[in-house]
Amino acid sequence: MSFLAKNYNRKKIAFSKGKGSFLFSVKGEKYLDFVQGIAVNSLGHSHPKLIKSLSNQSKKIWHVSNAFIIPEGEKLAKKIVQKTFADYVMFQNSGAEATEAAIKVARRYFYSIGKPNKNRILCIKNSFHGRTIAAIYASGSKKMTEGFGPKVNGFDHFNFGDHKSLKKLINKNTAAVMIETIMGEGGIKVIPDWCLKGLRKLCNKKKVLLILDEVQCGIGRSGDFFAFEKSKVKPDIVPIAKGIGGGFPIGAVLMNKKVASGMVAGTHGSTFGGNPLAMQIGNTVIDIISKKRFLNNVKKNSKYFINQLNKIKMIYPNIIKEIRGRGFLIGLQLYNDQTNFIKKLMDNKLLTIRAAENVVRILPPLNVKKSELDVALKIIKKVCSDY
Ligand SMILES: *Cc1c(COP(=O)(O)O)cnc(C)c1O
């Protein structure tokens, strides 16, 4: 009997230990974990440097209020600012908090320049920005909002790829366009670089802010530190979360100087956000991921893996429709419902997770070994051949 609320459809398996790319079930079975907490454990399980960082910090100081200066957070913010478009960082605890804070930053900016009616946020229909009340209405998904009314106003939606309606829906009350650079839950749909470029131009022309939600695709997941970097586009606001804590809950909103000017003292706050324990771990994660060799390795291994997946697709063109994604944010789109395929992979000791549009989402740790990728390829091939 479980006393946990029934809001998750859990697989009947529990794990007691994790090491690198692997998880060990309470029954002692070994699984190749290509879920990694949904793109959270960017460095795999039990990374020695993260263990050391956590254990050292745990002996010093865990939590102080944001009423005081937190040096570990100052340090992490500086690192983020030095390597990205951002001029300022605001720490949170999760992705939904980060996307909601991003919305607050956008609205507050226009309020601060005397345009309080410029407050609507334009999003992609059936995107994913988190599960809090405003975030579900930002996502514009019927399933996620069902039963949670009244509707939170202030969001408009266009369909993925529908540039005409995107242009039409921007009006004088639009504060920002908010999209995921790569749609994760929505089925690993990459926004092409030329689209991002066009969108930036459009936002400039219409004097609208660009929010790129990199909660899932950021922090090296795409092979670049941010997925938008490849397009050379500079967003105004970027919420991040999943990968930055390597398994420890951290969220943040990155912003440029212009929009940060609205966030004066007292406009936003978080009790837990940016506490010393979280910040120390964030520093360790970013130090490792920021090494050029690290991301080059992600790109190289991802290229190999995606090439091999495409070869499998060619052998089984009636099962696999498309290989999608970038870096280690990969989707295997099937022709039919993916539930059984994911179960078969799991029976063969490979953990993956679903995304929309019949997609099997594959999220190895960023430091996965090539030999581990080969194990996964072998299992995927076997499941295809038995299918
Ligand atoms: C996971 C996710 C969120 C929400 O993050 P939580 O930590 O679950 O609140 C928001 N945006 C995107 C793109 C995500 O993938």
mmCIF file of C-alpha atoms and ligand atoms in Angstrom, residues 38 93-97 99 128-132 180 182-185 213-217 241-242 361, ligand 1:
data_model
loop_
_atom_site.group_PDB
_atom_site.id
_atom_site.type_symbol
_atom_site.label_atom_id
_atom_site.label_comp_id
_atom_site.label_asym_id
_atom_site.label_seq_id
_atom_site.Cartn_x
_atom_site.Cartn_y
_atom_site.Cartn_z
ATOM 1 C CA ILE A 38 14.797 13.315 -17.330
ATOM 2 C CA ASN A 93 14.572 25.631 -7.309
ATOM 3 C CA SER A 94 12.872 24.096 -10.313
ATOM 4 C CA GLY A 95 11.979 24.504 -13.963
ATOM 5 C CA ALA A 96 8.412 25.672 -13.494
ATOM 6 C CA GLU A 97 9.526 28.291 -11.022
ATOM 7 C CA THR A 99 9.680 29.740 -16.409
ATOM 8 C CA PHE A 128 5.861 22.367 -21.927
ATOM 9 C CA HIS A 129 6.875 24.969 -19.395
ATOM 10 C CA GLY A 130 6.070 23.166 -16.145
ATOM 11 C CA ARG A 131 3.113 22.131 -14.000
ATOM 12 C CA THR A 132 2.345 25.139 -11.824
ATOM 13 C CA GLU A 180 11.547 25.873 -25.897
ATOM 14 C CA ILE A 182 14.138 22.184 -28.468
ATOM 15 C CA MET A 183 10.710 20.937 -27.416
ATOM 16 C CA GLY A 184 11.353 18.129 -24.943
ATOM 17 C CA GLU A 185 8.053 16.719 -23.650
ATOM 18 C CA ASP A 213 13.060 27.943 -22.258
ATOM 19 C CA GLU A 214 16.247 25.884 -21.918
ATOM 20 C CA VAL A 215 15.133 23.990 -18.831
ATOM 21 C CA GLN A 216 15.559 20.665 -20.661
ATOM 22 C CA CYS A 217 17.816 21.429 -23.640
ATOM 23 C CA ALA A 241 16.901 24.075 -14.373
ATOM 24 C CA LYS A 242 17.204 20.327 -15.002
ATOM 25 C CA ARG A 361 13.159 9.836 -25.514
HETATM 26 C C1 LIG B 1 10.906 19.997 -17.167
HETATM 27 C C2 LIG B 1 10.624 21.266 -17.816
HETATM 28 C C3 LIG B 1 10.032 22.346 -17.113
HETATM 29 C C4 LIG B 1 9.540 22.202 -15.686
HETATM 30 O O1 LIG B 1 10.538 21.848 -14.790
HETATM 31 P P1 LIG B 1 10.139 21.320 -13.325
HETATM 32 O O2 LIG B 1 11.460 21.303 -12.607
HETATM 33 O O3 LIG B 1 9.520 19.987 -13.475
HETATM 34 O O4 LIG B 1 9.216 22.307 -12.737
HETATM 35 C C5 LIG B 1 9.867 23.541 -17.777
HETATM 36 N N1 LIG B 1 10.242 23.695 -19.057
HETATM 37 C C6 LIG B 1 10.792 22.687 -19.769
HETATM 38 C C7 LIG B 1 11.202 22.917 -21.175
HETATM 39 C C8 LIG B 1 10.995 21.439 -19.169
HETATM 40 O O5 LIG B 1 11.490 20.430 -19.886
#
